[in-house]
Amino acid sequence: MSTETKPSYSPGLAGVVAGETAICWVDPNAGLMYRGYDIHEMAKQANFEEVAYLLLNGELPNAQQLIDFGKQIAAERALPEPVLEMIRLLPKTMHPMDVLRTGVSMLAGFDSDLNDHSHDANVRKAIRLIARVSSLITDAWRISQDQELIADDNTLTHAGNFLYKLTGKKPETWQIRMLDTIFILYADHEFNASTFAARVTASTLADMYAACTSACGTLKGPLHGGANEESMKMLDEIKTPENAEKWMMDALAKKAKIMGFGHRVYKEGDSRVPIMREIARDYGKRIGKENWVPICEKLESTMEREKGLCANVDLYAAPVFTMFGFPSELNTPIFAVSRVAGWCAHVTEQHDHNRLIRPRSLYVGPAERPYPGMSSNGAK
Ligand code: COA
């Protein structure tokens, strides 16, 4: 007979503080800080490497440290040949997030630091993972399209090299600036689902690749990272600002979940939306595709009026990625190019101060009852 009193319970762990972190703070009132620095100040000036260094090391790099960090990432970009061979064996129709998860898992076998969970070894692995997640996405996409692989251009930043390796074209300076800003916005978000999955895995003293494999699997879901792919399907269906309100009203009448809206923590708006909206507006002006922002704005005002819910960053990331020319299956993997920095910082922090993450569940099954014995189930 159970003697345990019923513990308190919060479905979906809403509002539960599951750990401490010095990496990132999400302010429910539309704020976001990385190690004390407001992303609104960093987003337009910093580059991704500077933010990744900050997340991993706790402080901003000086000029020389930033150059060295960029070189360290560049030196780790090439994928081992067996990993490329494995990618060539995968079905061409496999979703890029599944390819990424498989690739991250396989890369574990090529890292001699794999089972060393010391701080320094974790930072070395983080640099390799940041470099190679980007290559896994660009190379696997080109393989799936029967295109030749493009050699890295290490004179470009991480964002610039990503664009170049994916498309084979040298990106414009303004495109690199925009992608750096997007990578900065996506780099970390405290205990979001994929980062939490990574931390749970790391808390068993499993390695960083195991943790990032868990994180990739978790990021794929449409309630998390997968929302930026689903948002694009929605915007493609709506097509014009004139259709947006009716589309939203019909979807709400069917009690549908609208992708790119709502957030577990932000209730006064997602801190990243104003910056992403501006990028969408700017890109649209530059290439003469100014329809996307008015569609999103109409959806925003309708959702605000009907349900009091705000847009999240994925609503505006979707058209931005489309304007970059990315196929929408790559929207979530592109999120991972950046978020891997956050995952690795959190795994390092978890290993540095580890305690196994093992919550309880609330039992809601049948009350205790006598076992009738094997014969009663007709097995004899
Ligand atoms: N579309 C329609 N209704 C939504 C909604 C959405 N995107 N997000 C939340 N709601 C509704 C819920 O159904 C609920 O309504 P109810 O009280 O009538 O049941 C209410 O708003 C409160 O939401 P809740 O379910 O408590 O939110 P959550 O914290 O559990 O979920 C998300 C957060 C992000 C999973 C959820 O908002 C969602 O599914 N959004 C769409 C996916 C997405 O864009 N994800 C990316 C997040 S960055």
GROMACS .gro file of C-alpha atoms and ligand atoms in nm:
model
  428
    1MET     CA    1   0.000   0.000   0.000
    2SER     CA    2   0.146   0.341  -0.100
    3THR     CA    3   0.211   0.580   0.185
    4GLU     CA    4   0.330   0.865  -0.039
    5THR     CA    5   0.133   1.189  -0.025
    6LYS     CA    6   0.038   1.335  -0.363
    7PRO     CA    7   0.313   1.571  -0.478
    8SER     CA    8   0.232   1.897  -0.660
    9TYR     CA    9   0.236   1.869  -1.036
   10SER     CA   10   0.272   2.114  -1.326
   11PRO     CA   11   0.174   1.966  -1.666
   12GLY     CA   12   0.449   2.014  -1.922
   13LEU     CA   13   0.673   2.135  -1.634
   14ALA     CA   14   0.522   2.482  -1.692
   15GLY     CA   15   0.669   2.728  -1.446
   16VAL     CA   16   0.899   2.465  -1.293
   17VAL     CA   17   1.258   2.575  -1.229
   18ALA     CA   18   1.458   2.266  -1.329
   19GLY     CA   19   1.810   2.397  -1.272
   20GLU     CA   20   2.043   2.695  -1.249
   21THR     CA   21   2.229   2.847  -1.541
   22ALA     CA   22   2.469   3.137  -1.587
   23ILE     CA   23   2.440   3.122  -1.966
   24CYS     CA   24   2.113   3.281  -2.062
   25TRP     CA   25   1.813   3.457  -1.911
   26VAL     CA   26   1.473   3.468  -2.080
   27ASP     CA   27   1.271   3.753  -1.931
   28PRO     CA   28   0.898   3.673  -1.966
   29ASN     CA   29   0.846   4.044  -2.039
   30ALA     CA   30   1.012   4.018  -2.381
   31GLY     CA   31   1.380   4.026  -2.283
   32LEU     CA   32   1.674   3.797  -2.356
   33MET     CA   33   2.029   3.810  -2.223
   34TYR     CA   34   2.335   3.601  -2.293
   35ARG     CA   35   2.563   3.604  -1.988
   36GLY     CA   36   2.429   3.947  -1.892
   37TYR     CA   37   2.443   4.107  -2.238
   38ASP     CA   38   2.113   4.215  -2.394
   39ILE     CA   39   2.068   4.047  -2.734
   40HIS     CA   40   1.909   4.365  -2.868
   41GLU     CA   41   2.249   4.532  -2.827
   42MET     CA   42   2.446   4.237  -2.962
   43ALA     CA   43   2.224   4.128  -3.251
   44LYS     CA   44   2.315   4.399  -3.498
   45GLN     CA   45   2.682   4.443  -3.410
   46ALA     CA   46   2.828   4.113  -3.294
   47ASN     CA   47   2.887   3.814  -3.516
   48PHE     CA   48   2.794   3.455  -3.440
   49GLU     CA   49   3.149   3.356  -3.345
   50GLU     CA   50   3.163   3.627  -3.078
   51VAL     CA   51   2.834   3.509  -2.927
   52ALA     CA   52   2.934   3.141  -2.943
   53TYR     CA   53   3.261   3.226  -2.765
   54LEU     CA   54   3.067   3.418  -2.500
   55LEU     CA   55   2.823   3.133  -2.442
   56LEU     CA   56   3.101   2.875  -2.413
   57ASN     CA   57   3.359   3.075  -2.218
   58GLY     CA   58   3.152   3.310  -2.005
   59GLU     CA   59   3.317   3.634  -2.125
   60LEU     CA   60   3.344   3.818  -2.456
   61PRO     CA   61   3.662   3.749  -2.655
   62ASN     CA   62   3.919   4.021  -2.714
   63ALA     CA   63   4.017   4.087  -3.077
   64GLN     CA   64   4.291   3.820  -3.085
   65GLN     CA   65   4.076   3.560  -2.906
   66LEU     CA   66   3.798   3.619  -3.160
   67ILE     CA   67   4.037   3.569  -3.453
   68ASP     CA   68   4.176   3.253  -3.295
   69PHE     CA   69   3.828   3.117  -3.223
   70GLY     CA   70   3.725   3.175  -3.585
   71LYS     CA   71   4.037   2.990  -3.701
   72GLN     CA   72   3.969   2.700  -3.463
   73ILE     CA   73   3.617   2.661  -3.603
   74ALA     CA   74   3.745   2.686  -3.961
   75ALA     CA   75   4.005   2.416  -3.894
   76GLU     CA   76   3.734   2.169  -3.782
   77ARG     CA   77   3.483   2.213  -4.064
   78ALA     CA   78   3.573   1.919  -4.287
   79LEU     CA   79   3.358   1.612  -4.228
   80PRO     CA   80   3.539   1.278  -4.199
   81GLU     CA   81   3.511   1.090  -4.532
   82PRO     CA   82   3.315   0.795  -4.374
   83VAL     CA   83   3.052   1.044  -4.254
   84LEU     CA   84   3.013   1.176  -4.609
   85GLU     CA   85   2.993   0.816  -4.734
   86MET     CA   86   2.721   0.742  -4.479
   87ILE     CA   87   2.524   1.049  -4.591
   88ARG     CA   88   2.544   0.927  -4.952
   89LEU     CA   89   2.382   0.600  -4.841
   90LEU     CA   90   2.082   0.769  -4.680
   91PRO     CA   91   1.752   0.799  -4.872
   92LYS     CA   92   1.747   1.128  -5.063
   93THR     CA   93   1.399   1.189  -4.928
   94MET     CA   94   1.511   1.178  -4.561
   95HIS     CA   95   1.429   1.497  -4.376
   96PRO     CA   96   1.742   1.714  -4.322
   97MET     CA   97   1.676   1.714  -3.944
   98ASP     CA   98   1.691   1.333  -3.944
   99VAL     CA   99   2.010   1.344  -4.149
  100LEU     CA  100   2.156   1.595  -3.905
  101ARG     CA  101   2.065   1.382  -3.602
  102THR     CA  102   2.223   1.076  -3.765
  103GLY     CA  103   2.533   1.272  -3.866
  104VAL     CA  104   2.588   1.420  -3.519
  105SER     CA  105   2.560   1.071  -3.370
  106MET     CA  106   2.813   0.929  -3.616
  107LEU     CA  107   3.060   1.214  -3.559
  108ALA     CA  108   3.102   1.090  -3.200
  109GLY     CA  109   3.318   0.808  -3.328
  110PHE     CA  110   3.568   1.052  -3.478
  111ASP     CA  111   3.632   1.263  -3.169
  112SER     CA  112   3.922   1.146  -2.952
  113ASP     CA  113   3.795   1.365  -2.664
  114LEU     CA  114   3.457   1.188  -2.667
  115ASN     CA  115   3.459   1.046  -2.314
  116ASP     CA  116   3.659   1.323  -2.149
  117HIS     CA  117   3.398   1.543  -1.979
  118SER     CA  118   3.647   1.794  -1.837
  119HIS     CA  119   3.569   2.159  -1.908
  120ASP     CA  120   3.853   2.205  -2.158
  121ALA     CA  121   3.772   1.886  -2.350
  122ASN     CA  122   3.407   1.990  -2.367
  123VAL     CA  123   3.502   2.329  -2.513
  124ARG     CA  124   3.721   2.154  -2.774
  125LYS     CA  125   3.430   1.927  -2.868
  126ALA     CA  126   3.195   2.225  -2.880
  127ILE     CA  127   3.417   2.395  -3.138
  128ARG     CA  128   3.415   2.077  -3.350
  129LEU     CA  129   3.038   2.043  -3.321
  130ILE     CA  130   2.975   2.408  -3.410
  131ALA     CA  131   3.197   2.367  -3.717
  132ARG     CA  132   3.059   2.032  -3.828
  133VAL     CA  133   2.686   2.082  -3.771
  134SER     CA  134   2.709   2.355  -4.033
  135SER     CA  135   2.897   2.123  -4.273
  136LEU     CA  136   2.653   1.836  -4.210
  137ILE     CA  137   2.367   2.057  -4.326
  138THR     CA  138   2.532   2.213  -4.629
  139ASP     CA  139   2.702   1.894  -4.751
  140ALA     CA  140   2.405   1.664  -4.689
  141TRP     CA  141   2.171   1.903  -4.869
  142ARG     CA  142   2.397   1.920  -5.174
  143ILE     CA  143   2.437   1.540  -5.173
  144SER     CA  144   2.056   1.500  -5.161
  145GLN     CA  145   2.029   1.733  -5.462
  146ASP     CA  146   2.304   1.549  -5.659
  147GLN     CA  147   2.521   1.861  -5.647
  148GLU     CA  148   2.898   1.880  -5.609
  149LEU     CA  149   3.025   1.970  -5.263
  150ILE     CA  150   3.171   2.319  -5.223
  151ALA     CA  151   3.505   2.367  -5.047
  152ASP     CA  152   3.504   2.594  -4.741
  153ASP     CA  153   3.604   2.955  -4.784
  154ASN     CA  154   3.777   3.025  -4.456
  155THR     CA  155   3.810   3.395  -4.536
  156LEU     CA  156   3.434   3.415  -4.465
  157THR     CA  157   3.272   3.413  -4.122
  158HIS     CA  158   3.077   3.109  -4.006
  159ALA     CA  159   2.753   3.262  -4.138
  160GLY     CA  160   2.913   3.364  -4.467
  161ASN     CA  161   3.074   3.024  -4.518
  162PHE     CA  162   2.743   2.852  -4.445
  163LEU     CA  163   2.570   3.055  -4.717
  164TYR     CA  164   2.853   2.994  -4.963
  165LYS     CA  165   2.873   2.618  -4.902
  166LEU     CA  166   2.499   2.575  -4.933
  167THR     CA  167   2.444   2.778  -5.249
  168GLY     CA  168   2.784   2.780  -5.418
  169LYS     CA  169   2.754   3.158  -5.459
  170LYS     CA  170   2.955   3.419  -5.272
  171PRO     CA  171   2.703   3.592  -5.044
  172GLU     CA  172   2.652   3.969  -5.031
  173THR     CA  173   2.791   4.144  -4.723
  174TRP     CA  174   2.439   4.244  -4.615
  175GLN     CA  175   2.325   3.880  -4.637
  176ILE     CA  176   2.610   3.769  -4.412
  177ARG     CA  177   2.521   4.046  -4.165
  178MET     CA  178   2.157   3.932  -4.162
  179LEU     CA  179   2.245   3.567  -4.112
  180ASP     CA  180   2.482   3.659  -3.829
  181THR     CA  181   2.196   3.845  -3.660
  182ILE     CA  182   1.964   3.546  -3.709
  183PHE     CA  183   2.225   3.309  -3.567
  184ILE     CA  184   2.266   3.540  -3.267
  185LEU     CA  185   1.890   3.541  -3.206
  186TYR     CA  186   1.873   3.161  -3.222
  187ALA     CA  187   2.194   3.078  -3.031
  188ASP     CA  188   2.043   3.008  -2.688
  189HIS     CA  189   1.717   3.024  -2.496
  190GLU     CA  190   1.782   2.877  -2.149
  191PHE     CA  191   1.585   2.557  -2.075
  192ASN     CA  192   1.398   2.525  -2.405
  193ALA     CA  193   1.299   2.166  -2.492
  194SER     CA  194   1.605   2.070  -2.699
  195THR     CA  195   1.853   2.222  -2.454
  196PHE     CA  196   1.675   2.055  -2.165
  197ALA     CA  197   1.691   1.722  -2.351
  198ALA     CA  198   2.065   1.779  -2.399
  199ARG     CA  199   2.110   1.855  -2.029
  200VAL     CA  200   1.912   1.548  -1.921
  201THR     CA  201   2.133   1.332  -2.143
  202ALA     CA  202   2.452   1.502  -2.018
  203SER     CA  203   2.338   1.462  -1.657
  204THR     CA  204   2.379   1.085  -1.684
  205LEU     CA  205   2.744   1.163  -1.771
  206ALA     CA  206   2.680   1.069  -2.131
  207ASP     CA  207   2.897   1.261  -2.377
  208MET     CA  208   2.835   1.587  -2.565
  209TYR     CA  209   2.755   1.408  -2.894
  210ALA     CA  210   2.492   1.193  -2.721
  211ALA     CA  211   2.345   1.511  -2.570
  212CYS     CA  212   2.340   1.694  -2.905
  213THR     CA  213   2.184   1.391  -3.073
  214SER     CA  214   1.902   1.405  -2.816
  215ALA     CA  215   1.876   1.779  -2.878
  216CYS     CA  216   1.851   1.737  -3.258
  217GLY     CA  217   1.569   1.486  -3.215
  218THR     CA  218   1.387   1.726  -2.985
  219LEU     CA  219   1.439   2.036  -3.199
  220LYS     CA  220   1.266   1.869  -3.494
  221GLY     CA  221   0.917   1.877  -3.342
  222PRO     CA  222   0.675   2.145  -3.471
  223LEU     CA  223   0.601   2.275  -3.121
  224HIS     CA  224   0.971   2.364  -3.096
  225GLY     CA  225   1.221   2.422  -3.380
  226GLY     CA  226   1.004   2.256  -3.642
  227ALA     CA  227   0.765   2.552  -3.616
  228ASN     CA  228   0.972   2.757  -3.861
  229GLU     CA  229   0.917   2.497  -4.135
  230GLU     CA  230   0.546   2.468  -4.056
  231SER     CA  231   0.504   2.848  -4.048
  232MET     CA  232   0.627   2.867  -4.406
  233LYS     CA  233   0.370   2.610  -4.521
  234MET     CA  234   0.103   2.830  -4.360
  235LEU     CA  235   0.230   3.152  -4.523
  236ASP     CA  236   0.252   2.980  -4.863
  237GLU     CA  237  -0.111   2.876  -4.825
  238ILE     CA  238  -0.226   3.227  -4.725
  239LYS     CA  239  -0.038   3.395  -5.012
  240THR     CA  240  -0.169   3.755  -4.970
  241PRO     CA  241  -0.232   3.995  -4.678
  242GLU     CA  242  -0.600   4.011  -4.783
  243ASN     CA  243  -0.640   3.637  -4.713
  244ALA     CA  244  -0.469   3.642  -4.374
  245GLU     CA  245  -0.753   3.738  -4.139
  246LYS     CA  246  -1.004   3.493  -4.287
  247TRP     CA  247  -0.743   3.216  -4.289
  248MET     CA  248  -0.670   3.277  -3.920
  249MET     CA  249  -1.039   3.294  -3.823
  250ASP     CA  250  -1.110   2.965  -4.006
  251ALA     CA  251  -0.811   2.795  -3.842
  252LEU     CA  252  -0.910   2.917  -3.495
  253ALA     CA  253  -1.269   2.803  -3.550
  254LYS     CA  254  -1.127   2.455  -3.614
  255LYS     CA  255  -0.926   2.487  -3.290
  256ALA     CA  256  -0.602   2.445  -3.488
  257LYS     CA  257  -0.261   2.524  -3.337
  258ILE     CA  258  -0.119   2.810  -3.540
  259MET     CA  259   0.252   2.773  -3.597
  260GLY     CA  260   0.469   3.072  -3.510
  261PHE     CA  261   0.237   3.186  -3.229
  262GLY     CA  262   0.244   3.137  -2.854
  263HIS     CA  263   0.530   3.070  -2.618
  264ARG     CA  264   0.573   2.890  -2.289
  265VAL     CA  265   0.770   3.173  -2.125
  266TYR     CA  266   0.700   3.496  -2.314
  267LYS     CA  267   0.355   3.629  -2.246
  268GLU     CA  268   0.421   3.992  -2.349
  269GLY     CA  269   0.581   3.906  -2.684
  270ASP     CA  270   0.892   3.722  -2.799
  271SER     CA  271   1.205   3.938  -2.751
  272ARG     CA  272   1.341   3.823  -3.088
  273VAL     CA  273   1.038   3.913  -3.300
  274PRO     CA  274   1.101   4.288  -3.352
  275ILE     CA  275   1.452   4.218  -3.486
  276MET     CA  276   1.340   3.930  -3.708
  277ARG     CA  277   1.047   4.138  -3.838
  278GLU     CA  278   1.289   4.416  -3.936
  279ILE     CA  279   1.511   4.167  -4.118
  280ALA     CA  280   1.206   4.036  -4.307
  281ARG     CA  281   1.107   4.392  -4.402
  282ASP     CA  282   1.460   4.484  -4.509
  283TYR     CA  283   1.509   4.165  -4.716
  284GLY     CA  284   1.167   4.213  -4.880
  285LYS     CA  285   1.255   4.569  -4.984
  286ARG     CA  286   1.590   4.465  -5.127
  287ILE     CA  287   1.443   4.193  -5.350
  288GLY     CA  288   1.095   4.333  -5.416
  289LYS     CA  289   0.905   4.075  -5.210
  290GLU     CA  290   0.721   4.296  -4.966
  291ASN     CA  291   0.415   4.076  -4.915
  292TRP     CA  292   0.539   3.853  -4.633
  293VAL     CA  293   0.556   4.111  -4.355
  294PRO     CA  294   0.200   4.244  -4.412
  295ILE     CA  295   0.069   3.885  -4.410
  296CYS     CA  296   0.246   3.816  -4.080
  297GLU     CA  297   0.130   4.149  -3.933
  298LYS     CA  298  -0.232   4.075  -4.022
  299LEU     CA  299  -0.201   3.732  -3.862
  300GLU     CA  300  -0.046   3.895  -3.554
  301SER     CA  301  -0.324   4.152  -3.509
  302THR     CA  302  -0.595   3.889  -3.563
  303MET     CA  303  -0.437   3.647  -3.315
  304GLU     CA  304  -0.387   3.925  -3.060
  305ARG     CA  305  -0.752   4.030  -3.093
  306GLU     CA  306  -0.896   3.676  -3.087
  307LYS     CA  307  -0.676   3.494  -2.835
  308GLY     CA  308  -0.438   3.749  -2.687
  309LEU     CA  309  -0.143   3.543  -2.815
  310CYS     CA  310   0.177   3.693  -2.959
  311ALA     CA  311   0.390   3.580  -3.251
  312ASN     CA  312   0.716   3.399  -3.180
  313VAL     CA  313   1.044   3.426  -3.370
  314ASP     CA  314   0.960   3.138  -3.604
  315LEU     CA  315   0.676   3.327  -3.771
  316TYR     CA  316   0.917   3.582  -3.919
  317ALA     CA  317   1.214   3.346  -3.957
  318ALA     CA  318   1.012   3.145  -4.210
  319PRO     CA  319   0.976   3.417  -4.480
  320VAL     CA  320   1.330   3.542  -4.413
  321PHE     CA  321   1.466   3.196  -4.492
  322THR     CA  322   1.247   3.176  -4.802
  323MET     CA  323   1.385   3.511  -4.922
  324PHE     CA  324   1.737   3.378  -4.868
  325GLY     CA  325   1.634   3.104  -5.112
  326PHE     CA  326   1.649   2.821  -4.855
  327PRO     CA  327   1.409   2.530  -4.911
  328SER     CA  328   1.173   2.517  -4.610
  329GLU     CA  329   1.299   2.170  -4.502
  330LEU     CA  330   1.622   2.349  -4.410
  331ASN     CA  331   1.455   2.605  -4.180
  332THR     CA  332   1.492   2.392  -3.866
  333PRO     CA  333   1.844   2.267  -3.948
  334ILE     CA  334   1.951   2.632  -3.995
  335PHE     CA  335   1.820   2.700  -3.644
  336ALA     CA  336   2.046   2.411  -3.530
  337VAL     CA  337   2.357   2.566  -3.696
  338SER     CA  338   2.327   2.834  -3.432
  339ARG     CA  339   2.159   2.657  -3.138
  340VAL     CA  340   2.435   2.394  -3.125
  341ALA     CA  341   2.645   2.665  -2.956
  342GLY     CA  342   2.384   2.692  -2.679
  343TRP     CA  343   2.349   2.315  -2.647
  344CYS     CA  344   2.726   2.273  -2.606
  345ALA     CA  345   2.749   2.557  -2.351
  346HIS     CA  346   2.471   2.394  -2.148
  347VAL     CA  347   2.627   2.047  -2.167
  348THR     CA  348   2.957   2.195  -2.046
  349GLU     CA  349   2.781   2.374  -1.761
  350GLN     CA  350   2.591   2.055  -1.673
  351HIS     CA  351   2.909   1.848  -1.663
  352ASP     CA  352   3.092   2.117  -1.463
  353HIS     CA  353   2.825   2.108  -1.187
  354ASN     CA  354   2.654   1.779  -1.246
  355ARG     CA  355   2.364   1.625  -1.064
  356LEU     CA  356   2.150   1.360  -1.234
  357ILE     CA  357   1.824   1.508  -1.366
  358ARG     CA  358   1.560   1.258  -1.265
  359PRO     CA  359   1.217   1.398  -1.177
  360ARG     CA  360   0.919   1.202  -1.046
  361SER     CA  361   0.590   1.123  -1.216
  362LEU     CA  362   0.243   1.128  -1.068
  363TYR     CA  363   0.097   0.778  -1.083
  364VAL     CA  364  -0.258   0.780  -1.225
  365GLY     CA  365  -0.299   0.407  -1.303
  366PRO     CA  366  -0.521   0.151  -1.125
  367ALA     CA  367  -0.513   0.138  -0.746
  368GLU     CA  368  -0.330  -0.154  -0.588
  369ARG     CA  369  -0.508  -0.483  -0.665
  370PRO     CA  370  -0.432  -0.851  -0.606
  371TYR     CA  371  -0.246  -1.040  -0.877
  372PRO     CA  372  -0.483  -1.320  -0.984
  373GLY     CA  373  -0.207  -1.563  -1.090
  374MET     CA  374  -0.104  -1.675  -1.441
  375SER     CA  375  -0.384  -1.926  -1.500
  376SER     CA  376  -0.657  -1.661  -1.489
  377ASN     CA  377  -0.543  -1.492  -1.812
  378GLY     CA  378  -0.611  -1.804  -2.020
  379ALA     CA  379  -0.242  -1.890  -2.064
  380LYS     CA  380  -0.301  -2.254  -1.952
  381COA     N1  381  -0.236   2.849  -3.178
  381COA     C1  382  -0.359   2.841  -3.123
  381COA     N2  383  -0.379   2.837  -2.991
  381COA     C2  384  -0.270   2.840  -2.912
  381COA     C3  385  -0.141   2.849  -2.963
  381COA     C4  386  -0.126   2.852  -3.102
  381COA     N3  387  -0.003   2.859  -3.158
  381COA     N4  388  -0.051   2.850  -2.862
  381COA     C5  389  -0.123   2.844  -2.749
  381COA     N5  390  -0.254   2.837  -2.780
  381COA     C6  391  -0.364   2.832  -2.687
  381COA     C7  392  -0.372   2.697  -2.619
  381COA     O1  393  -0.450   2.605  -2.695
  381COA     C8  394  -0.438   2.733  -2.489
  381COA     O2  395  -0.574   2.757  -2.512
  381COA     P1  396  -0.685   2.703  -2.409
  381COA     O3  397  -0.653   2.771  -2.280
  381COA     O4  398  -0.812   2.745  -2.473
  381COA     O5  399  -0.664   2.555  -2.406
  381COA     C9  400  -0.376   2.869  -2.459
  381COA     O6  401  -0.338   2.925  -2.583
  381COA    C10  402  -0.255   2.861  -2.367
  381COA     O7  403  -0.152   2.793  -2.431
  381COA     P2  404  -0.069   2.674  -2.366
  381COA     O8  405  -0.119   2.547  -2.425
  381COA     O9  406  -0.067   2.685  -2.218
  381COA    O10  407   0.075   2.699  -2.420
  381COA     P3  408   0.199   2.608  -2.393
  381COA    O11  409   0.292   2.686  -2.307
  381COA    O12  410   0.164   2.473  -2.344
  381COA    O13  411   0.259   2.588  -2.539
  381COA    C11  412   0.366   2.636  -2.739
  381COA    C12  413   0.354   2.671  -2.592
  381COA    C13  414   0.481   2.713  -2.799
  381COA    C14  415   0.395   2.485  -2.754
  381COA    C15  416   0.234   2.669  -2.811
  381COA    O14  417   0.209   2.806  -2.801
  381COA    C16  418   0.233   2.625  -2.954
  381COA    O15  419   0.201   2.507  -2.984
  381COA     N6  420   0.271   2.713  -3.050
  381COA    C17  421   0.280   2.677  -3.189
  381COA    C18  422   0.412   2.612  -3.218
  381COA    C19  423   0.525   2.712  -3.220
  381COA    O16  424   0.517   2.816  -3.283
  381COA     N7  425   0.635   2.675  -3.154
  381COA    C20  426   0.754   2.757  -3.149
  381COA    C21  427   0.774   2.811  -3.013
  381COA     S1  428   0.911   2.925  -3.010
   0.00000   0.00000   0.00000
